[in-house]
Short mmCIF file of C-alpha atoms in Angstrom, two decimals:
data_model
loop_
_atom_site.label_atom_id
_atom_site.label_comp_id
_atom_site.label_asym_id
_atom_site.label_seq_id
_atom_site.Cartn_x
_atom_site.Cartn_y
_atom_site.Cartn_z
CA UNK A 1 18.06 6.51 11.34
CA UNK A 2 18.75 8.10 8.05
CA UNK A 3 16.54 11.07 8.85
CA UNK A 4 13.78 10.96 6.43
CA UNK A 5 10.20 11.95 7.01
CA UNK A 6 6.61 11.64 5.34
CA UNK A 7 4.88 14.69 6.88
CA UNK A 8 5.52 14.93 10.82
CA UNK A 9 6.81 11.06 11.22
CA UNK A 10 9.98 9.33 9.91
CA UNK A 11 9.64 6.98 7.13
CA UNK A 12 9.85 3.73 9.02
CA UNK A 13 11.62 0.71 7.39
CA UNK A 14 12.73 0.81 3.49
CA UNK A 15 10.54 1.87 0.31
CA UNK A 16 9.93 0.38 -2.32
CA UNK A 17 9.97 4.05 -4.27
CA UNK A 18 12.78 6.96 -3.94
CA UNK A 19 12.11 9.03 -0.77
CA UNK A 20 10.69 11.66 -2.70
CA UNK A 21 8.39 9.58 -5.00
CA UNK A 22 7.00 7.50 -2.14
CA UNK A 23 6.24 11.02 -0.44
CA UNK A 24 4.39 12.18 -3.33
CA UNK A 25 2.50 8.39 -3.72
CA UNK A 26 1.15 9.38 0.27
CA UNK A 27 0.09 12.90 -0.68
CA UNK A 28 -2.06 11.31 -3.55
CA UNK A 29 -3.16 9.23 -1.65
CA UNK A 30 -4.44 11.08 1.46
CA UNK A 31 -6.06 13.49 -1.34
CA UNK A 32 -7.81 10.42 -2.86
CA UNK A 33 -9.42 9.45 1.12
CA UNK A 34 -10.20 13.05 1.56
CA UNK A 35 -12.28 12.83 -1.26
CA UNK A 36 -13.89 9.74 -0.79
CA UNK A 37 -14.81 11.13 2.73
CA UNK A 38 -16.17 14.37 1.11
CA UNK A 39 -18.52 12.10 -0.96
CA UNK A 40 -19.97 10.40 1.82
CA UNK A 41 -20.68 13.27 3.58
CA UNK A 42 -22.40 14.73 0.44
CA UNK A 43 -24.49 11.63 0.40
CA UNK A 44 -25.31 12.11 4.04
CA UNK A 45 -22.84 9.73 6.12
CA UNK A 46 -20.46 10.87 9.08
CA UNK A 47 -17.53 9.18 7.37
CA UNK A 48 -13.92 10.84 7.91
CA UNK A 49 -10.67 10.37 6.30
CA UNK A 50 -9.38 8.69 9.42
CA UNK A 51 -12.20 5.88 8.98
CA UNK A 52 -11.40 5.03 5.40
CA UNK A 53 -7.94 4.81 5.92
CA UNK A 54 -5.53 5.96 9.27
CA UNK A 55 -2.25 7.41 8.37
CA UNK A 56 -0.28 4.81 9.57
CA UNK A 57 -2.13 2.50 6.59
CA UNK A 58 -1.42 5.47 3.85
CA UNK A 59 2.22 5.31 5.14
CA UNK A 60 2.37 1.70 4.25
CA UNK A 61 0.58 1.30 0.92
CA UNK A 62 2.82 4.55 -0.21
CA UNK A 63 5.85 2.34 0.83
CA UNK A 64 5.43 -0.72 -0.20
CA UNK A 65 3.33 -0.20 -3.21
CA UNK A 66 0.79 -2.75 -3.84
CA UNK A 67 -0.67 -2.93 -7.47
CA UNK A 68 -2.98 -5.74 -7.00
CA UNK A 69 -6.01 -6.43 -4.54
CA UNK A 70 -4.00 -9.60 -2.96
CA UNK A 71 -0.73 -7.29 -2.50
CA UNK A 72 -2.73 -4.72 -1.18
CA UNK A 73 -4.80 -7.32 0.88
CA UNK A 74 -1.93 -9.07 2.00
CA UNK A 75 -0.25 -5.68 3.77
CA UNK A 76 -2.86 -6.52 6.70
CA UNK A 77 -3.82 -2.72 7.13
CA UNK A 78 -6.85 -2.09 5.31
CA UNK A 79 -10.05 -4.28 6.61
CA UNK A 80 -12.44 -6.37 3.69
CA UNK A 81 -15.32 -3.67 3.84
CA UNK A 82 -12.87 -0.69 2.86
CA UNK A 83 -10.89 -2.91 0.41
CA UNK A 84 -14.66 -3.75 -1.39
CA UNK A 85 -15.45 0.10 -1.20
CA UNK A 86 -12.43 1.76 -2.35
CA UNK A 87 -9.23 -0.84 -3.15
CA UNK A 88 -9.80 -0.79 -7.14
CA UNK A 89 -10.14 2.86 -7.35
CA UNK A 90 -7.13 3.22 -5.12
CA UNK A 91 -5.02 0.52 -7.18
CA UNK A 92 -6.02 2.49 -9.97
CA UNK A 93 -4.26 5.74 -8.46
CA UNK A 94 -0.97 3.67 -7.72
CA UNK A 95 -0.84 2.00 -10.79
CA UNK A 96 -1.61 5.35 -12.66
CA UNK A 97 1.00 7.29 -10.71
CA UNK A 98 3.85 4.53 -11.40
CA UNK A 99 3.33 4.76 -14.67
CA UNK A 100 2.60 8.39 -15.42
CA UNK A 101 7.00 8.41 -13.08
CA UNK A 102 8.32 5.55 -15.44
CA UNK A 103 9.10 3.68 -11.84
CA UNK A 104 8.55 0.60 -13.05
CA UNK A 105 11.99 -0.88 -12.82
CA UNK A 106 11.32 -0.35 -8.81
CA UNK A 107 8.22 -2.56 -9.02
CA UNK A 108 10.25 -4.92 -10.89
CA UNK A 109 13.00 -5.28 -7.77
CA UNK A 110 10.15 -5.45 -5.42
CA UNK A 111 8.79 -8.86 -6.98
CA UNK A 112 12.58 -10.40 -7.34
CA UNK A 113 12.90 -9.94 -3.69
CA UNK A 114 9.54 -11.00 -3.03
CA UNK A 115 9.69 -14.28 -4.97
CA UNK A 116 13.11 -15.12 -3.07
CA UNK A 117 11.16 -14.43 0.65
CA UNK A 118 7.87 -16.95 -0.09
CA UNK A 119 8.16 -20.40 1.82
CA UNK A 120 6.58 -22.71 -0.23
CA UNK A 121 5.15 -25.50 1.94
CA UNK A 122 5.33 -29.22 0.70
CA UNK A 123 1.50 -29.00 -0.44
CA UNK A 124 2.68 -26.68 -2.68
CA UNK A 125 1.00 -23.80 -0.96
CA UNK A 126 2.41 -20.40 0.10
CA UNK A 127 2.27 -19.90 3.69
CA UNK A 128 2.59 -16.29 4.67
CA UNK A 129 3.58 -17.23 8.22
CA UNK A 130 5.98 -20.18 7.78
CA UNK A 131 9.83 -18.81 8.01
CA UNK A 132 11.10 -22.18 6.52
CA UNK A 133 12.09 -23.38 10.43
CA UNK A 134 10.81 -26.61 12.11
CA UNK A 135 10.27 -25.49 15.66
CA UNK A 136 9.43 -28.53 16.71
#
Protein backbone atom coordinates (compact mmCIF):
# COMPACT_ATOMS: atom_id res chain seq x y z
CA UNK A 1 0.00 0.00 0.00
CA UNK A 2 1.62 3.24 -0.85
CA UNK A 3 -0.83 5.20 1.26
CA UNK A 4 -2.69 7.34 -1.07
CA UNK A 5 -6.31 8.35 -0.85
CA UNK A 6 -9.18 10.00 -3.05
CA UNK A 7 -11.41 11.41 -0.27
CA UNK A 8 -12.05 8.75 2.63
CA UNK A 9 -10.81 5.52 0.44
CA UNK A 10 -7.33 4.57 -0.88
CA UNK A 11 -6.69 4.91 -4.46
CA UNK A 12 -6.97 1.30 -5.50
CA UNK A 13 -4.67 -0.03 -8.30
CA UNK A 14 -2.40 2.50 -10.51
CA UNK A 15 -3.52 5.87 -12.37
CA UNK A 16 -3.22 6.75 -15.31
CA UNK A 17 -2.71 10.65 -13.94
CA UNK A 18 -0.24 11.89 -10.97
CA UNK A 19 -1.95 11.29 -7.57
CA UNK A 20 -2.78 14.73 -7.30
CA UNK A 21 -4.17 15.33 -10.85
CA UNK A 22 -6.32 12.19 -10.81
CA UNK A 23 -7.70 13.62 -7.36
CA UNK A 24 -8.59 16.79 -8.87
CA UNK A 25 -10.12 14.80 -12.30
CA UNK A 26 -12.69 13.01 -9.31
CA UNK A 27 -13.53 16.33 -7.66
CA UNK A 28 -14.61 17.63 -11.21
CA UNK A 29 -16.18 15.09 -11.72
CA UNK A 30 -18.43 14.49 -8.67
CA UNK A 31 -19.17 18.43 -9.17
CA UNK A 32 -20.25 17.69 -12.79
CA UNK A 33 -22.99 14.59 -11.27
CA UNK A 34 -24.00 16.96 -8.60
CA UNK A 35 -25.09 19.16 -11.11
CA UNK A 36 -26.65 17.01 -13.40
CA UNK A 37 -28.67 15.74 -10.32
CA UNK A 38 -29.57 19.38 -9.39
CA UNK A 39 -31.07 19.70 -12.95
CA UNK A 40 -33.25 16.90 -12.70
CA UNK A 41 -34.58 17.82 -9.66
CA UNK A 42 -35.28 21.35 -11.09
CA UNK A 43 -37.14 19.64 -13.85
CA UNK A 44 -39.08 17.62 -11.32
CA UNK A 45 -37.30 14.04 -11.06
CA UNK A 46 -36.01 12.32 -7.73
CA UNK A 47 -32.63 11.73 -9.34
CA UNK A 48 -29.43 11.80 -6.93
CA UNK A 49 -25.83 11.93 -7.52
CA UNK A 50 -25.53 8.34 -6.37
CA UNK A 51 -27.96 7.25 -9.36
CA UNK A 52 -26.05 8.97 -12.11
CA UNK A 53 -22.92 7.75 -11.09
CA UNK A 54 -21.72 5.77 -7.49
CA UNK A 55 -18.38 6.75 -6.24
CA UNK A 56 -16.79 3.71 -6.84
CA UNK A 57 -17.53 4.53 -10.89
CA UNK A 58 -16.11 8.34 -10.39
CA UNK A 59 -13.06 6.60 -8.77
CA UNK A 60 -12.51 4.67 -11.90
CA UNK A 61 -13.14 7.05 -14.80
CA UNK A 62 -10.78 9.64 -12.67
CA UNK A 63 -8.15 6.77 -12.84
CA UNK A 64 -8.11 5.43 -15.80
CA UNK A 65 -9.18 8.29 -17.91
CA UNK A 66 -11.31 7.45 -20.76
CA UNK A 67 -11.54 10.11 -23.63
CA UNK A 68 -13.78 8.29 -25.89
CA UNK A 69 -17.40 6.73 -25.51
CA UNK A 70 -15.88 3.02 -26.25
CA UNK A 71 -13.01 3.67 -23.51
CA UNK A 72 -15.41 4.95 -21.29
CA UNK A 73 -17.93 2.13 -22.31
CA UNK A 74 -15.49 -0.43 -22.13
CA UNK A 75 -14.58 0.38 -18.14
CA UNK A 76 -17.93 -1.70 -17.45
CA UNK A 77 -19.12 0.85 -14.68
CA UNK A 78 -21.44 3.14 -16.16
CA UNK A 79 -24.81 1.36 -17.66
CA UNK A 80 -26.09 2.39 -21.64
CA UNK A 81 -28.96 4.76 -20.31
CA UNK A 82 -26.44 7.02 -18.23
CA UNK A 83 -23.71 6.76 -20.93
CA UNK A 84 -26.70 8.16 -23.63
CA UNK A 85 -27.64 10.87 -20.95
CA UNK A 86 -24.48 12.22 -19.78
CA UNK A 87 -21.10 10.32 -21.39
CA UNK A 88 -20.40 13.22 -24.10
CA UNK A 89 -20.78 15.97 -21.71
CA UNK A 90 -18.64 14.08 -19.26
CA UNK A 91 -15.89 13.19 -22.02
CA UNK A 92 -16.04 16.69 -22.69
CA UNK A 93 -14.96 17.56 -18.94
CA UNK A 94 -12.00 14.96 -19.14
CA UNK A 95 -10.84 15.87 -22.32
CA UNK A 96 -11.11 19.65 -21.33
CA UNK A 97 -9.31 19.14 -18.02
CA UNK A 98 -6.30 17.11 -19.76
CA UNK A 99 -5.77 19.63 -21.87
CA UNK A 100 -6.36 22.82 -19.93
CA UNK A 101 -2.93 20.34 -17.32
CA UNK A 102 -0.83 19.71 -20.59
CA UNK A 103 -1.14 15.77 -19.38
CA UNK A 104 -1.18 14.57 -22.52
CA UNK A 105 2.07 12.69 -22.58
CA UNK A 106 0.16 10.43 -19.74
CA UNK A 107 -2.64 9.66 -22.22
CA UNK A 108 -0.04 8.88 -24.63
CA UNK A 109 1.60 5.93 -22.18
CA UNK A 110 -1.83 4.78 -21.46
CA UNK A 111 -2.51 3.75 -25.25
CA UNK A 112 1.25 2.16 -25.66
CA UNK A 113 0.40 -0.10 -22.86
CA UNK A 114 -2.96 -0.61 -24.02
CA UNK A 115 -2.09 -1.60 -27.60
CA UNK A 116 0.59 -4.18 -26.12
CA UNK A 117 -2.45 -5.87 -23.66
CA UNK A 118 -5.25 -6.46 -26.75
CA UNK A 119 -5.45 -10.23 -27.89
CA UNK A 120 -6.22 -10.12 -31.28
CA UNK A 121 -8.16 -13.27 -32.20
CA UNK A 122 -7.47 -15.04 -35.63
CA UNK A 123 -10.75 -13.35 -37.15
CA UNK A 124 -9.02 -10.42 -36.67
CA UNK A 125 -11.25 -9.26 -33.90
CA UNK A 126 -10.37 -7.90 -30.42
CA UNK A 127 -11.64 -9.99 -27.75
CA UNK A 128 -11.77 -8.21 -24.45
CA UNK A 129 -11.91 -11.51 -22.55
CA UNK A 130 -9.39 -13.74 -24.37
CA UNK A 131 -5.86 -13.71 -22.30
CA UNK A 132 -4.07 -15.29 -25.38
CA UNK A 133 -4.31 -19.02 -23.44
CA UNK A 134 -5.93 -22.18 -24.96
CA UNK A 135 -7.59 -23.73 -21.97
CA UNK A 136 -8.62 -26.40 -23.66
Amino acid sequence: DDGRTVGSKPLTGLSILPHDKTKKLMENINKLVSMWAEEEQMNGNKVFTWNIMKIESIRTIAGEVPTTIEELTSLGVLGQNIIKEYGERLLKQINGYIKKENLEDYLQKKHRFAKKRRVVNDDNTFDEFDSGFDFS
